[in-house]
Structures are given as structure tokens and as C-alpha cells.
Coordinates of C-alpha atoms and ligand atoms in Angstrom, one line a residue:
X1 CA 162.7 111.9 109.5
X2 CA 163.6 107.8 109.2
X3 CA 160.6 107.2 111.5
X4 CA 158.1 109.6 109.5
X5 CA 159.4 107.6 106.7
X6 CA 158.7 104.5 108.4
X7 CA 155.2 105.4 109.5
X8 CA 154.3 107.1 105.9
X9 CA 155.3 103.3 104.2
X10 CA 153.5 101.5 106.9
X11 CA 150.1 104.1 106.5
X12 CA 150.3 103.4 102.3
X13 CA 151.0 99.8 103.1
X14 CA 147.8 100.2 105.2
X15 CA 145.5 101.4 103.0
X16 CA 146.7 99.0 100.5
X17 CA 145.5 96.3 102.3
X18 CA 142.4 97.8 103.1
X19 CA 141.8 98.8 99.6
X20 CA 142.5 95.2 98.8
X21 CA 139.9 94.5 101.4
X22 CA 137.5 96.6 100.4
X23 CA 137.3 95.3 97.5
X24 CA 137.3 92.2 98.1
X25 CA 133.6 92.9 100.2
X26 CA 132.8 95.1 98.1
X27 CA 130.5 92.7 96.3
X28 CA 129.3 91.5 99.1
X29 CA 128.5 94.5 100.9
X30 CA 126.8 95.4 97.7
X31 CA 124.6 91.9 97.9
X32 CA 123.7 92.3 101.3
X33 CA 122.6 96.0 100.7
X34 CA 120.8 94.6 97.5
X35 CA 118.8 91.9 99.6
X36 CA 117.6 94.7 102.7
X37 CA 116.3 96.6 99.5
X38 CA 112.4 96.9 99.0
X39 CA 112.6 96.2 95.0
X40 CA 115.1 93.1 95.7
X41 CA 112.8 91.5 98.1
X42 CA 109.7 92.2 95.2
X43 CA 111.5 90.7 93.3
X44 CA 112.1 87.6 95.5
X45 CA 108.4 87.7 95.7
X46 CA 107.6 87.6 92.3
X47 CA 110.3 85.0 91.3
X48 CA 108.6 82.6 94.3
X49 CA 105.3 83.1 93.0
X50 CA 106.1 82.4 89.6
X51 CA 108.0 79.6 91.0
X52 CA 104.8 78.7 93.0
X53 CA 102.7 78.7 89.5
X54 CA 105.4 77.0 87.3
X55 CA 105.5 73.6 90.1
X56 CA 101.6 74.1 90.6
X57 CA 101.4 73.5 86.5
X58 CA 103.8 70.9 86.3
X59 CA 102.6 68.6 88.8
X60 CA 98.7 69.2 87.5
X61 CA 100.1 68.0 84.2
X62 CA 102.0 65.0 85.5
X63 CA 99.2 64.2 87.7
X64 CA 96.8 64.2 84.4
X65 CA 99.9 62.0 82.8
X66 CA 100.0 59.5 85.5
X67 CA 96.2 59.2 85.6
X68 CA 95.9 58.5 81.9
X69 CA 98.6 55.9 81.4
X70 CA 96.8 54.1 84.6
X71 CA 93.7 54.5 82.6
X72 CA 95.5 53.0 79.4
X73 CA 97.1 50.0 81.2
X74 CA 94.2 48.9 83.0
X75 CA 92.0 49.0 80.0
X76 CA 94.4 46.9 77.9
X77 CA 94.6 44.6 81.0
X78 CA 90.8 44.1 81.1
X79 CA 90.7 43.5 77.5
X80 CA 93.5 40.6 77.5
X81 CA 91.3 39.5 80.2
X82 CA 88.3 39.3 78.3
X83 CA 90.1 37.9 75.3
X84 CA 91.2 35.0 77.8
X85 CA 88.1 34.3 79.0
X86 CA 86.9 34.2 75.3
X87 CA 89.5 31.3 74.6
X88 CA 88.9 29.2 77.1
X89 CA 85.0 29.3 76.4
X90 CA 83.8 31.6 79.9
X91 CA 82.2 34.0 80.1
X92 CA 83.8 37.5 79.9
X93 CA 83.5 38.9 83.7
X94 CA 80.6 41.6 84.5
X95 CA 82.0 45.1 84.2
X96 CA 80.8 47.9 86.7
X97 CA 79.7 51.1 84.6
X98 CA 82.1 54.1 85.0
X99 CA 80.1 55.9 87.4
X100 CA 79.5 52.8 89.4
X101 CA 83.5 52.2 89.6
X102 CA 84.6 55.7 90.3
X103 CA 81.9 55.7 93.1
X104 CA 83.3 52.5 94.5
X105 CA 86.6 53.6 94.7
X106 CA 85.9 57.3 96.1
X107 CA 83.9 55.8 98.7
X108 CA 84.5 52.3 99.6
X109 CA 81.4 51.9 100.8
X110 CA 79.9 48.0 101.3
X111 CA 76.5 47.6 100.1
X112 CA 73.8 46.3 102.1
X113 CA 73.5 43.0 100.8
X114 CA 76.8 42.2 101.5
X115 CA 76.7 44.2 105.3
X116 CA 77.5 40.5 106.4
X117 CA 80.9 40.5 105.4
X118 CA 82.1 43.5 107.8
X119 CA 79.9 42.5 110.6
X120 CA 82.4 41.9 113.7
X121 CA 81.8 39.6 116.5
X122 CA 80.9 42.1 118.7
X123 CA 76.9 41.9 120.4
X124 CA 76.2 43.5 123.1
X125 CA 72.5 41.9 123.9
X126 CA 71.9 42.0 120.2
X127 CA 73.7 45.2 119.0
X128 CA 75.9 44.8 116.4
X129 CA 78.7 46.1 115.3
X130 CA 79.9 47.2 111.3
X131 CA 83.4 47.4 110.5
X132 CA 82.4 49.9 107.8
X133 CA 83.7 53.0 106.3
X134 CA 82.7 56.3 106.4
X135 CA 79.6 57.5 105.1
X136 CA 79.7 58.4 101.1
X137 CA 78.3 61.6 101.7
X138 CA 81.1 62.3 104.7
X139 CA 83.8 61.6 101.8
X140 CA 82.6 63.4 99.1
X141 CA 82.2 66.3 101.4
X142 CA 85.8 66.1 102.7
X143 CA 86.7 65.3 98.7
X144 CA 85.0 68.6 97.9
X145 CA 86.9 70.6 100.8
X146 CA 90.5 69.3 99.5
X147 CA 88.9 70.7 95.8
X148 CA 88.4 73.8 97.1
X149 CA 91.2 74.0 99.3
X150 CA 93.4 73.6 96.1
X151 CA 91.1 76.3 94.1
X152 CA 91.7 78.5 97.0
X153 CA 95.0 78.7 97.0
X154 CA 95.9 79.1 93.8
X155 CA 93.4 81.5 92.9
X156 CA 94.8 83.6 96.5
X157 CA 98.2 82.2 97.3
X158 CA 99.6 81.3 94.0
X159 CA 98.1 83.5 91.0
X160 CA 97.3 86.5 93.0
X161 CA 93.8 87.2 90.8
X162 CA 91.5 87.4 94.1
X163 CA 92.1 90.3 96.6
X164 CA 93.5 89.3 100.1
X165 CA 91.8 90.9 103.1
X166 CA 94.6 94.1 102.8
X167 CA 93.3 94.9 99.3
X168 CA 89.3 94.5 99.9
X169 CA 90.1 96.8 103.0
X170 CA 92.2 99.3 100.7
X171 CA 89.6 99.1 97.8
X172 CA 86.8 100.0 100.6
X173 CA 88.4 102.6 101.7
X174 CA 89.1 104.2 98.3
X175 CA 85.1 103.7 97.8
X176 CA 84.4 105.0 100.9
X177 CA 86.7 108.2 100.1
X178 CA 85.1 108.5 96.8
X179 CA 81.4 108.7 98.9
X180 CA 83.1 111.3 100.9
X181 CA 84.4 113.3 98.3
X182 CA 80.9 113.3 96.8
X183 CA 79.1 113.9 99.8
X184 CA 81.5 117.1 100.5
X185 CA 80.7 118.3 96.5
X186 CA 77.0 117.4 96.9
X187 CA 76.7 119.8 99.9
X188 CA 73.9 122.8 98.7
X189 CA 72.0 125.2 101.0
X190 CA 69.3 122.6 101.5
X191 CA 71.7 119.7 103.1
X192 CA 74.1 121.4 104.7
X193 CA 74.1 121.0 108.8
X194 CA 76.0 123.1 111.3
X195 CA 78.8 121.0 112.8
X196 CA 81.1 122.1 116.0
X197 CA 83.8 119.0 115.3
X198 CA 87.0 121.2 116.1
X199 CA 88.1 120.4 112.6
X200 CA 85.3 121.6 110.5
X201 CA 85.7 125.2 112.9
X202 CA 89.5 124.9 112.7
X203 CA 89.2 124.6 108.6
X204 CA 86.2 127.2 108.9
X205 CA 88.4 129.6 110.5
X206 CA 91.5 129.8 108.2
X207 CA 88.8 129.8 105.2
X208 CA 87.3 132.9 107.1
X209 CA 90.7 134.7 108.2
X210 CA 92.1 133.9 104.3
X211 CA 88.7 135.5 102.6
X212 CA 86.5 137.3 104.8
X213 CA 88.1 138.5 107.5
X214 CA 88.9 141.6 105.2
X215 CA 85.1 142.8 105.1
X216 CA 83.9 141.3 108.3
X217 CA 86.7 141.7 110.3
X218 CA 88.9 139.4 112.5
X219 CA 87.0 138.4 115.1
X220 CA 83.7 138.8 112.7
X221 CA 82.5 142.6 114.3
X222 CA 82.1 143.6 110.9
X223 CA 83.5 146.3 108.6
X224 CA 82.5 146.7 105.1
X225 CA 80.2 143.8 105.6
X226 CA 77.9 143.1 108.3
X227 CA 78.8 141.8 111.9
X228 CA 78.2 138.2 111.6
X229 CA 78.5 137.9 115.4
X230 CA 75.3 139.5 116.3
X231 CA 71.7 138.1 116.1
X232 CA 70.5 140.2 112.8
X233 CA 70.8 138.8 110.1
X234 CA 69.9 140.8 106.6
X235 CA 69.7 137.9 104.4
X236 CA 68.6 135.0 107.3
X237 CA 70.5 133.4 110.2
X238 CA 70.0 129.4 109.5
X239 CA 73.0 127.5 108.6
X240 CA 71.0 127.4 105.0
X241 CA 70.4 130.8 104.8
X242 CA 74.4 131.9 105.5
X243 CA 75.7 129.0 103.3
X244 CA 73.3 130.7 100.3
X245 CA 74.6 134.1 101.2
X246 CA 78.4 132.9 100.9
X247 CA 77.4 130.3 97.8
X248 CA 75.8 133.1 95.8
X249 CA 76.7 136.4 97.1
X250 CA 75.1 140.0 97.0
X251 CA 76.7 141.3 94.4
X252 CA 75.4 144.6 94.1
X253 CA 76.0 144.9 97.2
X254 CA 79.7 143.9 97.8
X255 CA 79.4 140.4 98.7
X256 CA 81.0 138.7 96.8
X257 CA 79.9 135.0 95.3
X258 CA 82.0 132.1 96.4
X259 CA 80.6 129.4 94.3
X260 CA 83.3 129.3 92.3
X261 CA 86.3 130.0 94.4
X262 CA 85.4 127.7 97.7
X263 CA 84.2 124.0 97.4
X264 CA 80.7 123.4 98.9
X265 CA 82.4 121.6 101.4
X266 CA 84.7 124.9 102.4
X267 CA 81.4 126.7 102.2
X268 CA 79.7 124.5 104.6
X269 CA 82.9 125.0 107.0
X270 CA 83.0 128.3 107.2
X271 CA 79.1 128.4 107.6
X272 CA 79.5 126.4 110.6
X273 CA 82.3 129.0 111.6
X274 CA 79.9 131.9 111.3
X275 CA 77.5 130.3 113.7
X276 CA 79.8 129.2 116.1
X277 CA 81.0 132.9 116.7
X278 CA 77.8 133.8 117.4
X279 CA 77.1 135.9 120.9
X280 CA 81.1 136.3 121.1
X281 CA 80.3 140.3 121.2
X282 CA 83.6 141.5 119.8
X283 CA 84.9 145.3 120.8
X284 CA 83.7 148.5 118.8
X285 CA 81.6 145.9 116.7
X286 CA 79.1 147.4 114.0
X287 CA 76.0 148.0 114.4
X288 CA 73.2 145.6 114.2
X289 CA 71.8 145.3 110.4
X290 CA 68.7 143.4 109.2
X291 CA 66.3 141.7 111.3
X292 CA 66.6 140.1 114.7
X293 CA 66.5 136.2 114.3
X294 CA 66.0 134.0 117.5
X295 CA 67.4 130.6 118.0
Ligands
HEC1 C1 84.6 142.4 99.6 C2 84.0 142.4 100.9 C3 83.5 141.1 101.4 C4 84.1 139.9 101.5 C5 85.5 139.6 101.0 C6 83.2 139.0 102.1 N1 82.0 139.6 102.3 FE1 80.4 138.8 103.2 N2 79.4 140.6 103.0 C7 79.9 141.7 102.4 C8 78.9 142.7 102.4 C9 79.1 144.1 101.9 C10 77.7 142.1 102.9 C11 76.4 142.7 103.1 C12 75.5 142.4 101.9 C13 74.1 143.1 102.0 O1 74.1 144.2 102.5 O2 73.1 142.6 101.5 C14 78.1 140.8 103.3 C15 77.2 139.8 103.8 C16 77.6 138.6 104.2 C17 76.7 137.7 104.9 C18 75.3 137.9 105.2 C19 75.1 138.7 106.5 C20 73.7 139.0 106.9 O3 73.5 139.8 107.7 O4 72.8 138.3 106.3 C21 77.4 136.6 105.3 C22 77.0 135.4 106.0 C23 78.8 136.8 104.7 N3 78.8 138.1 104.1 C24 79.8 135.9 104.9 C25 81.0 136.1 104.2 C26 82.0 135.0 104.1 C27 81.9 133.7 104.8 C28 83.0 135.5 103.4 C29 84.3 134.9 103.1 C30 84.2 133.6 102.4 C31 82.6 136.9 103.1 N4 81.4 137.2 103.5 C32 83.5 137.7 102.3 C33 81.2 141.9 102.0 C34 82.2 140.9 101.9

């Protein structure tokens, strides 16, 4: 009894502590379950990409800032400059236009009267050497791929407004399935073509066993209607002429119109079902009706 005692105090003592424990993880059981969840990690994605926008923003504008108080200073510089030279009676110095400054800058480039200048002492039997920069067409091409670079990923990367590969590939696809799904409803007695891809018959043959099999039969000897396993045919033996017959029926006659219970595409399968049980010569089938058509 003392030691059942004893073991029931130690068990509550137990699960004390482990309620204690639990709770104690408990919110952090909870966080790690949070950040394995798919909407937590969206949301990660979404906070980093508005991140992504937010610093891309800030350091265009401080760029812009920087530039213009650069802009600001040096003007004021050049016009103290020319007030000096004012003063003492010079002349004000020659000022590039903007064009010719920012074109300077950009490219470095030395013009050819002054090619003297960057000539090194190098002559090898009367080739010289330049010391001169790159090409301004080479620079303003690179200048132009860091532009687009930048263009490029914020318009893919940061703002998300151009489709990645995944999504042009989706947004084909759902094109493509649209074509597909308009081919299938285009399908009319004229266009339609027999097909033996196992899936067309496979589809062909549940449409068949689901509707028709109760006037033609299982196995297509024939019944109430005509054995569509034979080579006579009362109303024509292309793939055109059976697809009509199931499209638009002969009503007065029992056959029923499928039009508007099967899609053209459904019609067109079990048309291609039809002919491909052709010659199977089922037991106690019905006699030959119609006319005999060759293949
Ligand atoms: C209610 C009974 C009935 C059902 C259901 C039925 N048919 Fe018929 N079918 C007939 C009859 C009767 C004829 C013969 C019409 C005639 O004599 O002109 C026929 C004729 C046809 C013909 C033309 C045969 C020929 O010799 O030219 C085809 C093809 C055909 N059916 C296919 C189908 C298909 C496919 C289905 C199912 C989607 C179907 N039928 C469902 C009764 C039926």
C-alpha cells in the first residue's frame, strides 16, 4: 500500500514536471511547426521581397540624393572659381558642355591630339605602345549591361511583374490545354480520324459498354441495333460516316441522337471503338444489314 502510495506521488510528481515542460516548449514546438508550414514560409517570401523592394527604393533615392548635392557643390565651386578669376582680372576658365563632361568621365578616353601623353617607351622596331583606356564604345556597352542587369532584376527578382520560366511554361500549357479542349469540341463528321492510341479505345469502350452496349450488344454482335462488327454497314462504314450516325442518330428508327449527351470528342472515341472491333466475329451475332463496304 506505502509503496503504491509512493509510486502514485512520484507518477503525479512526474507529470507535473512534464506538464511544466511541456509547456515550457510548447511555444516553441509551436514556432518550429509554424516555420515547416507552407503559408509561414510564403510569408517569409513575401516579407523578403517587400524587403527586397523597400532597400531597392531607398538606395535609388539616396543614390539620386548623393548625386545632386555633388551636383550642387561642384557648381557653387566652379562659380567661386569664376568669381576669383573675375577679381584678379583672368580670364574665367573654358567650361566643357554637359555632354562633353559626362562623356569624359564615362569613358576616360584621351583624345588624339593629346595620344602623346600615354605613349610608353615601348618600340619594338617602330611599334608603339598606348597606355590608353578602353574603347568608349566597349564602356558604354558594359555601362548598358549593368543598366539592364539592374532593370532585370527588379522587374524578375524584386517586383515579381515579369513571368519566370515556371510561369511562361504553366501559362503555355494552360494555352496549349485550351487548343486541346477546342480541338476535342471542334471535332464534326468531316475532321474526325480513326485513332488506335489504347486510350482513345480504352475511353471508346466504357462510352460504348455505358450507352450502347444495350442495343448492339457487348461485344458489338448486335441486338436491337445492327452488328457493328461486320462489314455492312446501313448508313456507311468510314470513320465519318459512323461518327454522323452516332452524332445525329436514326430516330425513326431507334437510334438514338447523341449530340447532345456525348461530347464530339466522346463521339470520335467511340467511333474509333466501332472500327477497331471490326472482323472480331462475335458468337450468335446478327445478321448482316445494309450494304457490304470494303476497306
Ligand atoms: C436504343 C437502342 C440503341 C442505342 C442505345 C444505340 N443504338 Fe446504335 N442503332 C440502333 C438501331 C436500331 C440502329 C439501326 C438504325 C437503322 O436501321 O437505320 C442503330 C445504328 C447504329 C449505327 C449504324 C450501323 C450501320 O449499319 O450503319 C451505329 C454506328 C450505331 N448505331 C452506333 C451506336 C453507338 C456508338 C451507340 C452508343 C453511343 C448506339 N449506337 C446506341 C439502336 C441503338
Amino acid at each position: 500500500m506505502r509503496i503504491y502510495k509512493c509510486n502514485n506521488m512520484l507518477l503525479t510528481r512526474i507529470s507535473k514536471q512534464k506538464k511544466y515542460l511541456l509547456t515550457a516548449l510548447l511555444p516553441l514546438l509551436s514556432l518550429t511547426a509554424n516555420a515547416s508550414s507552407e503559408a509561414s514560409i510564403q510569408d517569409s517570401e513575401t516579407f523578403i521581397q517587400v524587403l527586397l523592394g523597400i532597400t531597392t527604393v531607398i538606395s535609388f533615392l539616396v543614390l539620386i540624393a548623393v548625386v545632386i548635392v555633388y551636383k550642387v557643390v561642384h557648381l557653387l565651386l566652379i562659380k567661386e572659381e569664376e568669381k576669383v578669376a573675375l577679381a584678379e582680372g583672368r580670364e574665367a576658365p573654358v567650361r566643357l558642355s554637359f555632354w562633353d563632361r559626362f562623356n569624359q568621365s564615362m569613358t576616360d578616353a584621351v583624345p588624339i591630339e593629346n595620344e602623346a601623353e600615354i605613349l610608353l617607351d615601348h618600340d619594338y622596331d617602330g611599334i608603339k605602345e598606348l597606355d590608353n583606356h578602353l574603347p568608349p564604345w566597349w564602356k558604354y556597352l558594359f555601362y548598358a549591361t549593368i543598366v539592364f542587369a539592374a532593370v532585370y532584376l527588379a522587374l524578375y527578382q524584386v517586383f515579381d511583374v515579369m513571368p519566370n520560366q515556371e510561369q511562361e511554361y504553366q501559362a503555355e500549357l494552360k494555352i496549349a490545354e485550351q487548343q486541346k479542349l477546342l480541338a476535342a469540341m471542334s471535332i464534326d463528321e468531316n475532321s474526325v480520324e480513326f485513332s488506335d492510341d489504347p486510350e482513345v479505345l480504352a475511353s471508346g469502350a466504357a462510352i460504348y459498354a455505358a450507352n450502347c452496349a444495350a442495343c448492339h450488344r457487348d461485344d458489338g454482335g448486335g441486338g436491337v441495333g445492327p452488328n457493328l462488327t461486320d462489314d455492312y454497314w446501313i448508313h456507311g462504314g468510314t470513320i465519318g460516316d459512323i461518327f454522323k450516325t452516332i452524332k445525329y442518330g436514326v430516330p425513326q428508327k431507334g437510334m438514338i441522337s447523341w449530340q447532345k449527351k456525348l461530347t464530339p470528342s466522346k463521339i470520335s472515341d467511340v467511333s474509333s471503338y466501332i472500327k477497331s472491333i471490326r472482323g472480331t466475329n462475335p458468337e450468335n451475332a446478327k445478321e448482316p444489314q445494309g450494304v457490304e463496304v470494303k476497306e
